[in-house]
Structures are given as structure tokens and as C-alpha cells.
Short mmCIF file of C-alpha atoms in Angstrom, two decimals:
data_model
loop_
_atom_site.label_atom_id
_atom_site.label_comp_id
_atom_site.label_asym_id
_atom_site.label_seq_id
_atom_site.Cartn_x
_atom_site.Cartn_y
_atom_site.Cartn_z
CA UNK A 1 37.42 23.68 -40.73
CA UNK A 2 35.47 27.05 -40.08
CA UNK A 3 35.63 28.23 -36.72
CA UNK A 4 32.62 27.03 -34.39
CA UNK A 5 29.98 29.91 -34.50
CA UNK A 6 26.65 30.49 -32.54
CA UNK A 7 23.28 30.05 -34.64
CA UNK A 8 22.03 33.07 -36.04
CA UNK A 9 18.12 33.17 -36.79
CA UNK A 10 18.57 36.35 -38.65
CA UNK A 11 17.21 38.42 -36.18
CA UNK A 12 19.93 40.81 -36.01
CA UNK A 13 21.61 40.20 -33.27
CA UNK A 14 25.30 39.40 -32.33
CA UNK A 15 26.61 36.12 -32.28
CA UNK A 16 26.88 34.44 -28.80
CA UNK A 17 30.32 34.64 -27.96
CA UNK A 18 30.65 30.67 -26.82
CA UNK A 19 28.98 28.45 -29.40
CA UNK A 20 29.99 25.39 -27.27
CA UNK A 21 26.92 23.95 -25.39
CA UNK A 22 27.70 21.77 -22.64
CA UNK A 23 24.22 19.55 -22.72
CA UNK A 24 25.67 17.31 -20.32
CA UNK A 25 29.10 16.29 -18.07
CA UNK A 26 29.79 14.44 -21.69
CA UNK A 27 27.87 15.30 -24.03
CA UNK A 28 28.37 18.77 -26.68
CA UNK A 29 26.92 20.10 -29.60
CA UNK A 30 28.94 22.42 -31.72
CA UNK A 31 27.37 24.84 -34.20
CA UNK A 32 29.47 25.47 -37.32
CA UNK A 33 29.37 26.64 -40.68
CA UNK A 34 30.25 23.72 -42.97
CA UNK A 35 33.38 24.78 -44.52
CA UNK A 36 36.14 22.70 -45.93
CA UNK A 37 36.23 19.47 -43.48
CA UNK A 38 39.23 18.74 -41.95
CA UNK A 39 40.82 15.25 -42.26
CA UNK A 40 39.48 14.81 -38.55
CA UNK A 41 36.54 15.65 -39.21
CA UNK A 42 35.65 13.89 -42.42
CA UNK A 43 37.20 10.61 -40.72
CA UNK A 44 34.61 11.41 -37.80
CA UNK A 45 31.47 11.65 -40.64
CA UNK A 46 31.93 8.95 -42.33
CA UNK A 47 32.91 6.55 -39.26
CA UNK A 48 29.62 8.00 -38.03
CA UNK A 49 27.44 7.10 -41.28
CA UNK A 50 29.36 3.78 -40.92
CA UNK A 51 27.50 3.06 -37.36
CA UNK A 52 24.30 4.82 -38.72
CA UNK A 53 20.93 4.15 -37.01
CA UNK A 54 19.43 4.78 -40.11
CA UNK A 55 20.58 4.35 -43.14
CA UNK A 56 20.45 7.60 -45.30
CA UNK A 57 22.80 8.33 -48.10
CA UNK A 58 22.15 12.27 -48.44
CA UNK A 59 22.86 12.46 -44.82
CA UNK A 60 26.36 11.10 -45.73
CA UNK A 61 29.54 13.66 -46.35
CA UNK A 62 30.32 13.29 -50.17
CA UNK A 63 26.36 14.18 -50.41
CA UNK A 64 26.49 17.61 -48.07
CA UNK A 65 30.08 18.60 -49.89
CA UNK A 66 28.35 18.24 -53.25
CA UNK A 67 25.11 20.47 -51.51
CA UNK A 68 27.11 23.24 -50.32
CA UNK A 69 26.15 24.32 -54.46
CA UNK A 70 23.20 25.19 -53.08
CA UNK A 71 23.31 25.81 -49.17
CA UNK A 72 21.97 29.12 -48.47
CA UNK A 73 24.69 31.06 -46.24
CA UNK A 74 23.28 31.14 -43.25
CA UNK A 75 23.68 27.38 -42.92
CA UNK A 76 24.85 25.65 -39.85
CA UNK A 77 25.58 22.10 -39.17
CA UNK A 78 24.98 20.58 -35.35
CA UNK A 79 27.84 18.76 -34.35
CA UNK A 80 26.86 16.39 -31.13
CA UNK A 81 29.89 14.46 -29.60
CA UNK A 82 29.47 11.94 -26.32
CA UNK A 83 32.86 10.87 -24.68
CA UNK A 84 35.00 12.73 -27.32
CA UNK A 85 32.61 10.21 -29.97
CA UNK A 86 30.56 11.78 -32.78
CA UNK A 87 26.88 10.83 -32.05
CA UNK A 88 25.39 12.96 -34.41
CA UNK A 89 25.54 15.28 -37.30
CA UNK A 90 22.43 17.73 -38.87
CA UNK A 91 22.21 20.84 -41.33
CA UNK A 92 19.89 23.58 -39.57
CA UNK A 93 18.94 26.92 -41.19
CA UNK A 94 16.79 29.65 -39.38
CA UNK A 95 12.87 30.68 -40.78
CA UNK A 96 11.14 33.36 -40.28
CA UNK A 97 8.44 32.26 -41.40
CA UNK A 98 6.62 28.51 -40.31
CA UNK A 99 3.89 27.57 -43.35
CA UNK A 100 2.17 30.96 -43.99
CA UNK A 101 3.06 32.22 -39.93
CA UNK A 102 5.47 34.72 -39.36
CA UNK A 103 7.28 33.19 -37.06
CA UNK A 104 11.15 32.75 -36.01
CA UNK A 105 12.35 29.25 -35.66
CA UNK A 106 14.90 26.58 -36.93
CA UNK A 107 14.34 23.92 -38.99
CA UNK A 108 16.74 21.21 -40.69
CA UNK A 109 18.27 21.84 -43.84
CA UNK A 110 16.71 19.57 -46.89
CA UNK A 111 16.93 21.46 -50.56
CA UNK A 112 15.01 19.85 -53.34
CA UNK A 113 16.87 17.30 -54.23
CA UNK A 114 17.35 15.75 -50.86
CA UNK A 115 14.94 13.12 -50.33
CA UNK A 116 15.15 12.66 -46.88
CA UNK A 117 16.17 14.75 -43.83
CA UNK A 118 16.95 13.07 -40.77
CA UNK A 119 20.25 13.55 -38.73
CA UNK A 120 23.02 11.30 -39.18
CA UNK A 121 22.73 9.65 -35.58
CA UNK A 122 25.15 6.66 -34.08
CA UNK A 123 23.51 3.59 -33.44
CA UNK A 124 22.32 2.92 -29.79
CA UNK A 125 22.55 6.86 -29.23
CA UNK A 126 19.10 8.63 -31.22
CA UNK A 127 17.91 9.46 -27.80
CA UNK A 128 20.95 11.12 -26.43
CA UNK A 129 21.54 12.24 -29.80
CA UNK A 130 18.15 14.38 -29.58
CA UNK A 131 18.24 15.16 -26.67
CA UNK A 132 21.66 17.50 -26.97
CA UNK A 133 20.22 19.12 -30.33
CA UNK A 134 17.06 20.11 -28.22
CA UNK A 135 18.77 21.54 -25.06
CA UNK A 136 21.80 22.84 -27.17
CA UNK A 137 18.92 25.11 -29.51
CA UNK A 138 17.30 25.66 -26.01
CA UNK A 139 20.08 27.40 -24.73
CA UNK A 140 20.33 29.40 -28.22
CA UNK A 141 19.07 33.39 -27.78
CA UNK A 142 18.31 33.71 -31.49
CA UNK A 143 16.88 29.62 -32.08
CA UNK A 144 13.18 31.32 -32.41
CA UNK A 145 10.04 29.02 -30.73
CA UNK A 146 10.64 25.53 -32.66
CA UNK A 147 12.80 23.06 -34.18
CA UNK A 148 10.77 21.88 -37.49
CA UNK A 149 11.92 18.83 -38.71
CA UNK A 150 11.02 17.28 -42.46
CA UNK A 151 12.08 14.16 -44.33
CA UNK A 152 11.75 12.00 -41.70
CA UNK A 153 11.28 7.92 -42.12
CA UNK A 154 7.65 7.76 -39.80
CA UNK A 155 8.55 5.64 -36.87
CA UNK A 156 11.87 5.01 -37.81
CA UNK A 157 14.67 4.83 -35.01
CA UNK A 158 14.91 8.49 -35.82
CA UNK A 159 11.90 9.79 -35.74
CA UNK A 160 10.85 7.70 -32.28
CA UNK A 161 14.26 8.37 -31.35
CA UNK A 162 13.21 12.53 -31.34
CA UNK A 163 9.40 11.31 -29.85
CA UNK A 164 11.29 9.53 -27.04
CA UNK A 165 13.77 12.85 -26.48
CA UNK A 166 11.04 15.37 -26.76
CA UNK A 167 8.89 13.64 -24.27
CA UNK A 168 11.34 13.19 -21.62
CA UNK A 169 12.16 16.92 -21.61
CA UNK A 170 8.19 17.48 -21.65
CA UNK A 171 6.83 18.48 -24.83
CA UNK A 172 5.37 17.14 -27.78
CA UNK A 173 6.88 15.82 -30.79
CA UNK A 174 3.83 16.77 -33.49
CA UNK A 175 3.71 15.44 -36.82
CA UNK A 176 2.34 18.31 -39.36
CA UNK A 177 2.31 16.98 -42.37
CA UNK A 178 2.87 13.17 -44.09
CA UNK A 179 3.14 11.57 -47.32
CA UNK A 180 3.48 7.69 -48.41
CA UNK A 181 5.56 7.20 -51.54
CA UNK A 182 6.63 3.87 -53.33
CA UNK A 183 9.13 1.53 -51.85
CA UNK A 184 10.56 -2.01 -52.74
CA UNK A 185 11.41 -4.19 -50.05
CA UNK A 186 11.46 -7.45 -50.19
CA UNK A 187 13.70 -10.84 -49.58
CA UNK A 188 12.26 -12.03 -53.71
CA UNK A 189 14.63 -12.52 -55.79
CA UNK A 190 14.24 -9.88 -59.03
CA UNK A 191 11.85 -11.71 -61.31
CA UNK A 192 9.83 -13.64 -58.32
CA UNK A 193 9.21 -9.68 -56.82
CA UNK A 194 7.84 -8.64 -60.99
CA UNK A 195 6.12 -11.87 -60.94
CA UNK A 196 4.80 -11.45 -57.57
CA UNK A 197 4.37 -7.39 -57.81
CA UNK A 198 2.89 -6.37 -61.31
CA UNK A 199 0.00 -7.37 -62.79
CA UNK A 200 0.00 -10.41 -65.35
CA UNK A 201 -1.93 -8.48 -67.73
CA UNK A 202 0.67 -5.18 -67.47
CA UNK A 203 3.64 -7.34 -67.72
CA UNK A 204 2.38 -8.78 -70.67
CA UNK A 205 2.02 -4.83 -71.95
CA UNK A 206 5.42 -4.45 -71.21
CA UNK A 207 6.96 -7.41 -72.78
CA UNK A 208 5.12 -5.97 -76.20
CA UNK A 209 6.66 -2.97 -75.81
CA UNK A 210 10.01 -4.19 -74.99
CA UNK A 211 9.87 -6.27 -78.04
CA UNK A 212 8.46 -3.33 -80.21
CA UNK A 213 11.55 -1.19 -79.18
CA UNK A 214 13.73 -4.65 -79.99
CA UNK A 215 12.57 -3.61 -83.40
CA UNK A 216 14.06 0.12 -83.63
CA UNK A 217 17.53 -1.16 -83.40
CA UNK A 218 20.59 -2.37 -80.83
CA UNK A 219 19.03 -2.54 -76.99
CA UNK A 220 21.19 -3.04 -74.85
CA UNK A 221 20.49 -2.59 -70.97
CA UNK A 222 23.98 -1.32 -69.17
CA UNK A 223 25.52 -0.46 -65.59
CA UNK A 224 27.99 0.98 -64.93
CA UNK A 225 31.15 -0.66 -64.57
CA UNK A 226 34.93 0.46 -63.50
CA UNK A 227 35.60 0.43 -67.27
CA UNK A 228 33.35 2.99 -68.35
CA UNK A 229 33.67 6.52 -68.61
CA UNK A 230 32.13 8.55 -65.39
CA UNK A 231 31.91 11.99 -67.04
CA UNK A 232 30.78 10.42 -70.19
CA UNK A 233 28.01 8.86 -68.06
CA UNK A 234 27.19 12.10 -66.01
CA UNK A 235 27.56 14.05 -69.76
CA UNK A 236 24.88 11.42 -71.09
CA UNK A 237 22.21 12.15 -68.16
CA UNK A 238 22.75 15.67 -68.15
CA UNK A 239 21.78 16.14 -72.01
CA UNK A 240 19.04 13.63 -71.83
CA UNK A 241 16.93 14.81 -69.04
CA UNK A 242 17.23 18.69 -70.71
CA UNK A 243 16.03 17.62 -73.76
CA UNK A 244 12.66 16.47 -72.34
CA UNK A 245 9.98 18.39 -70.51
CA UNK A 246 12.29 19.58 -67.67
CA UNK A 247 14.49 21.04 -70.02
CA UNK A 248 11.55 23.31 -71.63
CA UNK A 249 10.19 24.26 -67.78
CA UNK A 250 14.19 25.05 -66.84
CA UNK A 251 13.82 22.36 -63.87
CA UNK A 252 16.43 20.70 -65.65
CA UNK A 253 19.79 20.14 -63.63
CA UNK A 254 21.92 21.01 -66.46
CA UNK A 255 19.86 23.96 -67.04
CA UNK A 256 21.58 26.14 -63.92
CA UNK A 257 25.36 26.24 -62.96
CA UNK A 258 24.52 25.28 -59.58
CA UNK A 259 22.22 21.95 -59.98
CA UNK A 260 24.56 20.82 -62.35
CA UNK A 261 27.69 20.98 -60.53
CA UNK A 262 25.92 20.00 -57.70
CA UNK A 263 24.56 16.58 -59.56
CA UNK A 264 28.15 16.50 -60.64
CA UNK A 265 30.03 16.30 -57.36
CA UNK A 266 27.00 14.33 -56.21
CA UNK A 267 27.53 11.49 -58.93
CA UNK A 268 31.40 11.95 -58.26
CA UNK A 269 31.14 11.72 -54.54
CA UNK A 270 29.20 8.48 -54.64
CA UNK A 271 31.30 6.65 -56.75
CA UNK A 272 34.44 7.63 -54.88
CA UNK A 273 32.81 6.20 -52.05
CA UNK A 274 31.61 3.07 -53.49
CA UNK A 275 27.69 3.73 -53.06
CA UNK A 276 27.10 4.67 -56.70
CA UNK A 277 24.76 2.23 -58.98
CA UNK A 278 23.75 3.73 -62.23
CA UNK A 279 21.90 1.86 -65.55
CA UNK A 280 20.90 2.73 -68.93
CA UNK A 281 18.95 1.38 -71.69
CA UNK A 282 20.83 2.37 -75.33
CA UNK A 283 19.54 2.15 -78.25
CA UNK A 284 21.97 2.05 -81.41
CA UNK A 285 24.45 2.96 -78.90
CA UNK A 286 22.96 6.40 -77.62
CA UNK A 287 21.34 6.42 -74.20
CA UNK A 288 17.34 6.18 -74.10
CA UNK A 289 16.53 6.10 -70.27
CA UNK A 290 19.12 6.49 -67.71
CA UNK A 291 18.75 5.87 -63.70
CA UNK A 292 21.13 7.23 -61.17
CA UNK A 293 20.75 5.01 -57.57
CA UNK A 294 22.37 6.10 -54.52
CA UNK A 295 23.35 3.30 -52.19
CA UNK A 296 23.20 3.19 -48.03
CA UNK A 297 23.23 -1.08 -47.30
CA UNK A 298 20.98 -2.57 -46.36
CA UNK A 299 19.20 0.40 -48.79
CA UNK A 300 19.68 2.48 -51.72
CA UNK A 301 17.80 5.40 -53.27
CA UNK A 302 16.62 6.16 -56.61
CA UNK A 303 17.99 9.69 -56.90
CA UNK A 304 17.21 11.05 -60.37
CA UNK A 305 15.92 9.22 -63.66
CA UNK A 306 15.26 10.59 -67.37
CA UNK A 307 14.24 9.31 -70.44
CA UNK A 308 14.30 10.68 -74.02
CA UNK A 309 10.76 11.66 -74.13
CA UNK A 310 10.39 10.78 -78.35
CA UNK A 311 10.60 7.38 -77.46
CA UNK A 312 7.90 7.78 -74.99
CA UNK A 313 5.11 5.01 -77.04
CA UNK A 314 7.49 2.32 -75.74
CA UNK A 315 7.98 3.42 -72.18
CA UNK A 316 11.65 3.37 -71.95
CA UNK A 317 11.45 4.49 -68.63
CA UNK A 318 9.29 1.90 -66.85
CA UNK A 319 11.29 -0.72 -68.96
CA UNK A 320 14.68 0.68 -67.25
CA UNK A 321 13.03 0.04 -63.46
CA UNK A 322 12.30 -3.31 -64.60
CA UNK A 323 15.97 -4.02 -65.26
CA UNK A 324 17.08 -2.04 -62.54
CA UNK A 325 15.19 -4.34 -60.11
CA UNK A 326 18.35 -6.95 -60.83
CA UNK A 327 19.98 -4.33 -58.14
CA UNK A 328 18.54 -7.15 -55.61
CA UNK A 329 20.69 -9.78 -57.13
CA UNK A 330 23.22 -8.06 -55.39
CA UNK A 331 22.84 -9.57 -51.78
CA UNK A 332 23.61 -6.24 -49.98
CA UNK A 333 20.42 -4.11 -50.84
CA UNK A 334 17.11 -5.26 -49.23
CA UNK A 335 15.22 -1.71 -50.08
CA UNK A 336 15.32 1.24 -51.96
CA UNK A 337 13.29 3.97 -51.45
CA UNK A 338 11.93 5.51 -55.08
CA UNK A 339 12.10 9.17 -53.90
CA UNK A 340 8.88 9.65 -56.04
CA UNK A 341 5.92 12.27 -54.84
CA UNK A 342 3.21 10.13 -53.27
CA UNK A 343 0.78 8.33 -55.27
CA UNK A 344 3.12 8.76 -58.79
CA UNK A 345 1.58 6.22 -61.10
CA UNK A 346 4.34 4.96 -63.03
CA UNK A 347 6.41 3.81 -60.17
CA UNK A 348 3.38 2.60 -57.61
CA UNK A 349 2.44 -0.13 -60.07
CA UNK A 350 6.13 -1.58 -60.34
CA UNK A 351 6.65 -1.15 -56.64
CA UNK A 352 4.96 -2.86 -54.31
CA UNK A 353 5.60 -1.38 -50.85
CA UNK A 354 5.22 2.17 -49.51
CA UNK A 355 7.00 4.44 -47.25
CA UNK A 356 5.77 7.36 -45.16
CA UNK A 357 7.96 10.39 -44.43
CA UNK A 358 6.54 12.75 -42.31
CA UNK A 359 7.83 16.88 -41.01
CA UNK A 360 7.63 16.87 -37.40
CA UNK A 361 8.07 20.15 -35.12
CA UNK A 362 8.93 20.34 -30.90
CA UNK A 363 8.64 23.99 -29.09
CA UNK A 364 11.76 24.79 -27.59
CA UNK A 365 12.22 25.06 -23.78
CA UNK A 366 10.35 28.70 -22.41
CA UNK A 367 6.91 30.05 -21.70
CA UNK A 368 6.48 32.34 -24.04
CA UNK A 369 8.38 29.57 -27.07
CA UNK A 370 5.55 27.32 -26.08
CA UNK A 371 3.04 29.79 -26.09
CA UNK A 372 3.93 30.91 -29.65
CA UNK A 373 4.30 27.53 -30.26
CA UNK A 374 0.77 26.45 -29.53
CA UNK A 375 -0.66 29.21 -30.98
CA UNK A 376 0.54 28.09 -34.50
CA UNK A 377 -0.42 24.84 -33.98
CA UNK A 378 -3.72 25.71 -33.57
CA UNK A 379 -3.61 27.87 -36.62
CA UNK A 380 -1.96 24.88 -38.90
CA UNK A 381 -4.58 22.67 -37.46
CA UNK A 382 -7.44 25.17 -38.32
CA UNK A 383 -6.64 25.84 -41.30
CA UNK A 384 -6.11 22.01 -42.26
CA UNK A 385 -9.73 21.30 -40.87
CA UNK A 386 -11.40 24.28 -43.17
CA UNK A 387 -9.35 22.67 -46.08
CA UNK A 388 -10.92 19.24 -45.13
CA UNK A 389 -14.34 20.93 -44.70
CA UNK A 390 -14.37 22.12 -48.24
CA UNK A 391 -13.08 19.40 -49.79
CA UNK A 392 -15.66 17.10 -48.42
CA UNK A 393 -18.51 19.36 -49.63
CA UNK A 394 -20.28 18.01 -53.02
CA UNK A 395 -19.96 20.33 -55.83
CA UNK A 396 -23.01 21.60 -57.24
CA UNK A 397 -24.40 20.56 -60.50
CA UNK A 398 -26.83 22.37 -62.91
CA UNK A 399 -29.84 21.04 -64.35
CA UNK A 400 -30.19 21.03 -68.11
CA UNK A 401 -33.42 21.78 -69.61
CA UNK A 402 -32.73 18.63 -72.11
#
């Protein structure tokens, strides 16, 4: 394990020589680079997302190893402990800049393909939890005005968890921004929640098309078992989301070094650890839509998804999410959050339920932190009421002398 350091903001300054907050008579925070975890320490993380108060499967260590692909380097990871006990666990990197303000703060760590970005925190400690991460960045010279959270589940045992915290040690806990994206949770059993859940009219769509593609050649709807080849699997996603539309815009993950050892280890990482669930829809043997889940029981996550975009007429894709909803025939898995952008069509009219994730930011402890703190507020807040103002005004038309 790398050597406990003190945050650095990028300001320029030294490092504090003692990077070991005392918060309270038993509770620290360590701030580290990530490094190679020791034994000890990975037996801490993953007894720790074992006793989760959420349940968050890019939060969990085989997740952050794979993301150190594409950690920037000034990365740090809060390390809170209670009673020698590891309570909780977040990636923080320091900003200079907060929306469009220059401005010097820390926020948590969430890259692209991270979905969500809460803390790992134990069960029955949030608040304490919190608390330490505040008073711990508090006491941090270079820590800027605020801690800016994103990816949060809104009013979740995290998220109130951080209210709670921030308004015992007398400041607010503002939520700047929120979004509501597709969800499926439900006690139905697969083909009561499609019954119950889609239209009669689209599933009849959808049974034409599945019987049009019947037509093409061998379908054959697959997950993926002990049997099967891993790499082969990872090989078959890689090439089939390049060859669509991502693949032409270079958003592909296969299309950089780092995103696609990083989907690599991911894909690797969850199946060592048992919380892997992939599917695939072949055709004459060849994949046709693929869907990588990541699983966190009660939950799971639908992480990444492709389809080969020439078979597009008969919606491989949507077909593939209605034979991955058999994942609920599993007993274990109550949820799983779609990781889609908010109001995505495809998904929305499959999935029933919605989820809203919201960034959050608290002003550190000082005059002049709150001050600065305030100030931006008020600009963020401006600015969002000129961009409401404008969007409510009508457009203007022009008469035609027909």
C-alpha cells in the first residue's frame, strides 16, 4: 500500500506533514493514493461492501482496481476507520474549477463510466461516516471551499446520511443538479412485470419482430455460464459495440488502450467476485446484442450494452432487455438500475420505475469557505433561473403573406 499522504488541491503547496486526522477519540480518516492494496486492506474493502448501507457495485474494490486505467494522478481515496473498523471508503480529486467558477474545492471521484458515486459506507454508520470525511477535509489547508458530491441515490441512506452530518455541524447539504433515469423494481415475476409494464400493443410489435429475426437464421438467447469462454465473451462485446456508431465517433471502449483494459479488468473483476451477469442474443452463432450487468444483491446494474447496428429493423437490442428481465428469476436481485441518461426512450418503455441521482455540495468549516461558498451558489442559482427564464419564453413566429 502507498504511504498515507495529505490531499493536495493543486495549489502548490507542500504536503501536510501528518495526513492522519483524528475526527474523534475513535474515529480517523486517512488520505492515500490508491496504490496496490495490501491483503489487509483489500480484506477490509470488501468486508466493508459486504455490510454496505447501500448497495453500489462501482463503489466495490475489483471496480476501483479496474478504474485506476483512468484515475487522474492526483487521486486520493478517504479511508474512515471507527474502533480500528472500516466505516467508510471514497475516491476524492481536487477542482479548480466548480461548473463555469473558478474556484478550488474537492469533489468525489466518478469517471464516465461510473454510474454512481456515493461512498462505500458500513451499515448503521453513514452519519459518523460523514461526519469524519467533513471534519477530516475541514482540517485540510489545501481542501479549497466545498466538498461536491455527484452520483448520489436522492434520499438514499447515503445521501440523508450526508444531510443528517452536514446539518449537525451547521451547514447545508444543497442539491445542484438532478436527473431521474429508468429503474426496474419490482417483487413480479419476469413475464407478470412485461405483462404488467409494456404496452399490449408494443409487445405485440415486439413479438413480430422477434419472429421476423426467427426467420434470418439460429436465435439463440445465452448467459453466461462457468463453461464458456470469458475473453471470448469480453472479445465478442468489444468488436461489436466498435463496429456501430460508437465505433465511428471513437466513444467506443475498444477504441482507446485505456477504456478497454479498463472494461477488461472490469468484466474480469466481477466475475472473480461472483457479481458478473452477462447475455447475448446470437444469430447463426455470432453475437447480435450483448448486455454486460453488474451485480450488488439485493441490486444489479446494467453497465454497458451494444448491438450490431445492421440488424437494427428488428431491434435486437430491446429484444435482449426483454430476455434479460429473467435476471429476476433469480431470487437475489429485486432492482437494477439501467444506468441510462434520463428520459432515454428505448429503455423507459420496458422499465417501469425511475430513479433520481442527484450532485450535492456542503461548504467546508471557515468564514471566508462559506463566504466563497455562498457566493457560487448564488451564481449557479442565477444562472439556472435566466436559463429557466428563456426557456419559458414563446418563440416568435412569422406571418406568411399566403
Amino acid at each position: 500500500m502507498n504511504a498515507v499522504t495529505a490531499i493536495d488541491t493543486g495549489g502548490g503547496h507542500a504536503p501536510a506533514p501528518d495526513a492522519l486526522c483524528a475526527i474523534a477519540t475513535a474515529t480517523q480518516v486517512e488520505i492515500a493514493a490508491l496504490g496496490d492494496p495490501d491483503a489487509a486492506f483489500a480484506a477490509e474493502w470488501d468486508a466493508l461492501a459486504r455490510h454496505v448501507a447501500e448497495p453500489d457495485a462501482f463503489a466495490e474494490r475489483w471496480f476501483a482496481e479496474a478504474s485506476r486505467h483512468l484515475a487522474p494522478p492526483d487521486m486520493r481515496l478517504l479511508r474512515v476507520r471507527r474502533g480500528g473498523q472500516m466505516i467508510g471508503l471514497m475516491p476524492i480529486v481536487p477542482a479548480t474549477r466548480y461548473g463555469r467558477i473558478p474556484l478550488r474545492h474537492v469533489e468525489n471521484w466518478a469517471h464516465y463510466h461510473r454510474f454512481l458515486g456515493a461512498p462505500l459506507l458500513r451499515q448503521g454508520h453513514e452519519v459518523a461516516a460523514w461526519t469524519a470525511i467533513l471534519s477530516a477535509l475541514d482540517a485540510t489547508r489545501d481542501a479549497g471551499a466545498l466538498l461536491h458530491v455527484s452520483g448520489l441515490v436522492e434520499h438514499g441512506p447515503v445521501h440523508r446520511a450526508l444531510v443528517d452530518a452536514a446539518q449537525a455541524l451547521g451547514r447545508p447539504c444543497d442539491t445542484v443538479h438532478r436527473i431521474e433515469r429508468a429503474m426496474l423494481a419490482t417483487d413480479l415475476s419476469p413475464d407478470a412485470y412485461y405483462a404488467a409494464t409494456v404496452r399490449k400493443k408494443k409487445r405485440k410489435e415486439l413479438g413480430r419482430l422477434r419472429s421476423r429475426l426467427l426467420e434470418q437464421g439460429v436465435v439463440e438467447t445465452r448467459r453466461l455460464t462457468p463453461g464458456d469462454s470469458l475473453p471470448d465473451w469480453i472479445d465478442a462485446f468489444l468488436a461489436l459495440e466498435r463496429a456501430g456508431w460508437k465505433g465511428a465517433a471513437g466513444s467506443a471502449l475498444a477504441c482507446t488502450p485505456e477504456t478497454r483494459a479498463f472494461f477488461r479488468d472490469v468484466v474480469t473483476g466481477a466475475h472473480r467476485a461472483g457479481k458478473l451477469d452477462m447475455i447475448r442474443i446470437d444469430l447463426d452463432g455470432a453475437a447480435i446484442a450483448m448486455l454486460v450487468n453488474l451485480l450488488a444483491p439485493p441490486g444489479a446494474f446494467s453497465f454497458k450494452t451494444a448491438f450490431d447496428e445492421r440488424l437494427s429493423r428488428f431491434s435486437p437490442g430491446v429484444l435482449l432487455q426483454i430476455d434479460n428481465l429473467q435476471l429476476l428469476a433469480r431470487g437475489d436481485i429485486a432492482w437494477m438500475d439501467s444506468c441510462a441518461v434520463e428520459n432515454h426512450p428505448m429503455i423507459n418503455s420496458l422499465w417501469g420505475e425511475r430513479r433520481a441521482i442527484v450532485r450535492v455540495s456542503v461548504p467546508l468549516a471557515g468564514a471566508r469557505r462559506r463566504a466563497l461558498f455562498t457566493a457560487a451558489r448564488a451564481l449557479e442559482q442565477g444562472a439556472a433561473a435566466l436559463r429557466a427564464l428563456r426557456a419559458s419564453r414563446p418563440v416568435p413566429t412569422v406571418e406568411s403573406d399566403a
